[in-house]
CSV table of C-alpha atoms in Angstrom, one decimal:
chain,number,residue,atom,x,y,z
A,25,MET,CA,-56.8,38.3,13.8
A,26,ALA,CA,-58.0,37.6,10.2
A,27,THR,CA,-60.5,34.8,9.5
A,28,ASP,CA,-61.0,32.9,6.3
A,29,ALA,CA,-64.1,34.3,4.7
A,30,PHE,CA,-64.4,31.3,2.4
A,31,ALA,CA,-63.6,28.5,4.9
A,32,PRO,CA,-66.4,26.2,3.7
A,33,GLY,CA,-64.8,26.0,0.3
A,34,PHE,CA,-65.5,26.3,-3.4
A,35,CYS,CA,-67.2,24.6,-6.3
A,36,GLY,CA,-66.7,24.8,-10.2
A,37,GLY,CA,-70.2,25.8,-11.1
A,38,ALA,CA,-73.2,27.9,-10.2
A,39,SER,CA,-74.5,27.2,-6.7
A,40,THR,CA,-78.0,25.8,-5.9
A,41,GLY,CA,-77.9,26.8,-2.3
A,42,THR,CA,-75.8,28.4,0.4
A,43,THR,CA,-73.4,25.6,1.4
A,44,PRO,CA,-71.1,23.2,-0.6
A,45,THR,CA,-73.4,20.2,0.3
A,46,ASP,CA,-76.2,21.9,-1.6
A,47,GLY,CA,-74.4,21.3,-4.8
A,48,CYS,CA,-73.6,23.3,-7.9
A,49,LEU,CA,-74.8,23.2,-11.5
A,50,SER,CA,-72.5,22.1,-14.2
A,51,ASP,CA,-71.2,24.6,-16.6
A,52,LYS,CA,-73.1,25.0,-19.9
A,53,ASP,CA,-71.5,23.7,-23.1
A,54,GLY,CA,-73.4,25.5,-25.9
A,55,TYR,CA,-73.3,25.9,-29.7
A,56,ALA,CA,-71.0,28.3,-31.4
A,57,TYR,CA,-71.9,30.2,-34.6
A,58,HIS,CA,-69.1,31.8,-36.8
A,59,ILE,CA,-68.7,33.3,-40.2
A,60,ARG,CA,-65.2,33.3,-41.8
A,61,ALA,CA,-63.3,34.6,-44.8
A,62,GLY,CA,-59.9,33.5,-45.9
A,63,TYR,CA,-57.3,33.2,-48.7
A,64,ASP,CA,-55.5,30.1,-49.7
A,65,ILE,CA,-52.5,29.4,-52.0
A,66,GLN,CA,-51.7,25.9,-53.3
A,67,SER,CA,-48.2,24.9,-54.4
A,68,GLY,CA,-48.3,21.3,-55.5
A,69,ASN,CA,-50.0,19.4,-52.6
A,70,ILE,CA,-49.1,22.0,-50.1
A,71,VAL,CA,-51.8,24.6,-49.2
A,72,TYR,CA,-51.1,27.7,-47.0
A,73,GLY,CA,-53.1,30.8,-46.2
A,74,PHE,CA,-55.0,32.7,-43.5
A,75,VAL,CA,-58.5,32.9,-42.2
A,76,LEU,CA,-60.5,35.7,-40.4
A,77,GLU,CA,-63.6,34.9,-38.5
A,78,GLY,CA,-66.1,36.2,-36.0
A,79,GLY,CA,-69.1,34.9,-34.1
A,80,MET,CA,-70.9,33.9,-31.0
A,81,ASN,CA,-70.8,31.1,-28.4
A,82,GLU,CA,-73.5,30.0,-26.1
A,83,SER,CA,-71.2,28.5,-23.4
A,84,ARG,CA,-71.3,29.6,-19.9
A,85,ASP,CA,-68.7,29.2,-17.1
A,86,SER,CA,-69.3,29.7,-13.4
A,87,VAL,CA,-67.5,29.3,-10.1
A,88,THR,CA,-68.9,29.7,-6.5
A,89,ALA,CA,-67.3,30.4,-3.2
A,90,PHE,CA,-69.1,29.7,0.1
A,91,SER,CA,-68.8,31.6,3.4
A,92,ASP,CA,-69.7,30.3,6.9
A,93,THR,CA,-72.6,32.8,7.3
A,94,PRO,CA,-73.7,30.6,5.3
A,95,ASP,CA,-73.8,32.4,1.9
A,96,ALA,CA,-72.8,31.7,-1.7
A,97,TYR,CA,-70.9,34.0,-4.1
A,98,THR,CA,-71.0,33.1,-7.8
A,99,LEU,CA,-69.0,34.6,-10.7
A,100,THR,CA,-70.4,33.8,-14.1
A,101,ARG,CA,-69.0,34.6,-17.6
A,102,GLU,CA,-70.2,34.2,-21.2
A,103,ILE,CA,-68.7,35.2,-24.4
A,104,ASP,CA,-70.7,38.0,-26.2
A,105,TYR,CA,-68.8,37.8,-29.4
A,106,SER,CA,-65.2,36.6,-30.5
A,107,LEU,CA,-62.8,37.5,-33.4
A,108,GLN,CA,-60.0,35.4,-34.6
A,109,ALA,CA,-57.1,35.7,-37.2
A,110,ARG,CA,-55.3,32.4,-37.9
A,111,ALA,CA,-52.8,31.0,-40.4
A,112,ARG,CA,-53.4,27.7,-42.1
A,113,LEU,CA,-51.0,25.1,-43.4
A,114,GLY,CA,-52.3,21.9,-45.1
A,115,TYR,CA,-51.9,19.0,-47.5
A,116,ALA,CA,-54.3,18.5,-50.3
A,117,ALA,CA,-54.8,15.2,-52.3
A,118,ARG,CA,-57.7,13.7,-54.2
A,119,GLY,CA,-60.3,16.4,-53.4
A,120,ALA,CA,-59.4,16.5,-49.7
A,121,LEU,CA,-57.5,18.9,-47.6
A,122,PHE,CA,-55.9,18.2,-44.1
A,123,TYR,CA,-54.6,21.2,-42.3
A,124,ALA,CA,-53.3,22.8,-39.1
A,125,THR,CA,-54.3,26.3,-38.0
A,126,GLY,CA,-53.3,28.7,-35.2
A,127,GLY,CA,-53.3,32.5,-34.3
A,128,ALA,CA,-54.7,35.3,-32.2
A,129,ALA,CA,-58.1,35.6,-30.7
A,130,TYR,CA,-60.1,38.4,-29.1
A,131,ALA,CA,-63.5,38.3,-27.2
A,132,LYS,CA,-65.9,40.5,-25.4
A,133,ILE,CA,-66.7,38.6,-22.2
A,134,ASN,CA,-69.9,39.3,-20.2
A,135,ASN,CA,-69.2,38.8,-16.5
A,136,SER,CA,-71.9,38.8,-13.8
A,137,PHE,CA,-72.1,38.2,-10.1
A,138,THR,CA,-74.8,36.8,-7.8
A,139,THR,CA,-74.8,36.2,-4.0
A,140,THR,CA,-77.2,35.3,-1.3
A,141,ASN,CA,-75.4,37.7,1.0
A,142,GLY,CA,-77.8,40.6,1.7
A,143,VAL,CA,-75.6,42.4,4.3
A,144,ASN,CA,-72.5,43.5,2.5
A,145,SER,CA,-72.4,45.8,-0.5
A,146,PHE,CA,-71.0,44.5,-3.8
A,147,THR,CA,-69.7,46.5,-6.8
A,148,ASP,CA,-68.2,45.1,-10.0
A,149,ASN,CA,-66.2,46.7,-12.8
A,150,GLY,CA,-68.2,45.3,-15.7
A,151,ASN,CA,-67.4,43.2,-18.7
A,152,SER,CA,-64.0,42.3,-20.0
A,153,LYS,CA,-62.3,42.7,-23.4
A,154,SER,CA,-59.8,39.8,-23.6
A,155,TRP,CA,-57.1,38.7,-25.9
A,156,GLY,CA,-55.9,35.0,-26.4
A,157,TYR,CA,-55.0,32.4,-28.8
A,158,SER,CA,-56.4,29.5,-30.7
A,159,TYR,CA,-55.0,26.4,-32.5
A,160,GLY,CA,-56.3,23.2,-34.1
A,161,GLY,CA,-56.7,21.3,-37.2
A,162,GLY,CA,-59.2,19.8,-39.5
A,163,ALA,CA,-60.1,18.3,-42.9
A,164,GLU,CA,-62.2,19.5,-45.8
A,165,VAL,CA,-63.7,17.4,-48.6
A,166,LYS,CA,-64.5,19.1,-52.0
A,167,LEU,CA,-68.1,18.2,-53.0
A,168,ALA,CA,-68.3,20.5,-56.0
A,169,LYS,CA,-65.9,22.8,-58.0
A,170,ASN,CA,-66.4,25.7,-55.5
A,171,PHE,CA,-68.0,24.0,-52.5
A,172,SER,CA,-66.6,21.8,-49.6
A,173,LEU,CA,-67.7,20.6,-46.3
A,174,GLY,CA,-65.3,19.9,-43.3
A,175,LEU,CA,-64.7,19.1,-39.7
A,176,GLU,CA,-62.4,21.0,-37.5
A,177,TYR,CA,-61.2,21.0,-33.9
A,178,LEU,CA,-60.2,24.3,-32.3
A,179,TYR,CA,-58.8,24.9,-28.8
A,180,THR,CA,-59.2,28.5,-27.7
A,181,LYS,CA,-57.9,30.3,-24.6
A,182,PHE,CA,-58.6,33.9,-23.3
A,183,ASP,CA,-56.9,35.6,-20.5
A,184,ASP,CA,-59.9,37.0,-18.6
A,185,ASP,CA,-58.2,38.7,-15.6
A,186,ASP,CA,-59.9,42.1,-15.5
A,187,TYR,CA,-63.2,41.2,-13.6
A,188,VAL,CA,-63.2,42.2,-10.0
A,189,VAL,CA,-66.1,42.3,-7.4
A,190,SER,CA,-65.4,44.7,-4.6
A,191,VAL,CA,-67.1,43.9,-1.3
A,192,GLY,CA,-68.0,46.9,1.0
A,193,PRO,CA,-69.5,47.2,4.5
A,194,GLY,CA,-73.3,47.6,3.6
A,195,THR,CA,-74.9,47.0,6.9
A,196,ALA,CA,-72.3,44.5,8.2
A,197,PRO,CA,-70.5,45.0,11.5
A,198,VAL,CA,-66.9,45.8,11.5
A,199,THR,CA,-66.1,42.3,12.7
A,200,ASP,CA,-67.3,40.9,9.2
A,201,PRO,CA,-64.6,38.8,7.7
A,202,PHE,CA,-64.6,40.9,4.5
A,203,LEU,CA,-63.9,44.1,6.4
A,204,ILE,CA,-61.7,43.1,9.3
A,205,VAL,CA,-58.3,43.6,7.6
A,206,SER,CA,-58.7,46.7,5.5
A,207,GLY,CA,-62.3,47.6,5.5
A,208,GLY,CA,-63.2,45.8,2.3
A,209,THR,CA,-62.2,42.8,0.0
A,210,ASP,CA,-61.8,42.4,-3.7
A,211,MET,CA,-62.9,39.0,-5.2
A,212,ARG,CA,-61.7,37.6,-8.4
A,213,ARG,CA,-61.2,34.3,-10.0
A,214,SER,CA,-58.0,32.4,-8.9
A,215,ASP,CA,-57.8,31.1,-12.5
A,216,SER,CA,-58.3,33.8,-15.1
A,217,ASN,CA,-58.1,31.6,-18.1
A,218,PHE,CA,-61.3,31.0,-20.1
A,219,THR,CA,-60.7,28.0,-22.3
A,220,MET,CA,-62.9,26.3,-24.8
A,221,GLN,CA,-62.6,23.2,-27.0
A,222,ASN,CA,-64.8,23.2,-30.1
A,223,ILE,CA,-65.6,20.5,-32.7
A,224,ARG,CA,-67.0,22.3,-35.7
A,225,LEU,CA,-68.7,21.5,-38.9
A,226,THR,CA,-67.6,23.8,-41.7
A,227,ALA,CA,-68.9,24.8,-45.1
A,228,ALA,CA,-66.8,26.7,-47.6
A,229,ILE,CA,-67.5,28.5,-50.9
A,230,ARG,CA,-64.3,29.2,-52.9
A,231,PHE,CA,-64.0,31.9,-55.5
């Protein structure tokens, strides 16, 4: 009869011990740095165009499972870099532009795994290259003929479903919960979505 290897439960963060009562660290909300280029066309008060951008993000997302050995198993992911291509549609009046934006997003995601289990063997399949989308809106105010500052909100979602950690026997007995059904177990996140919400300060030089 199979047993539940993760009977003690889970937490949304990196573990600080080997049981749920030890607690978990909160995920890291970090800064993002992006550079962008785009093209806008204005017809009356209506502005439409596109923007291409790329950059880095310091945010970190972790999840931990606990076994009754007791041991902790933590999956962590961070964005190495991301690229986005979005359309823009806005309304301009009196030196200000209010706009909505949305489009496709791509990221290289650095995945890692840590555990306090020194009995089983663990092998992962490396980093992920993930597609997703982003949308949001913002405002820009012209401070000089070719220069403006703005504030932008952007929601971004990546489908990070490629990362898998395979658990092998190592030195564990055949009665080990990870081995008892098929000789091994694959671990992955139950929720593959990697989502972020960013509030950005923007600066634009127009030619």
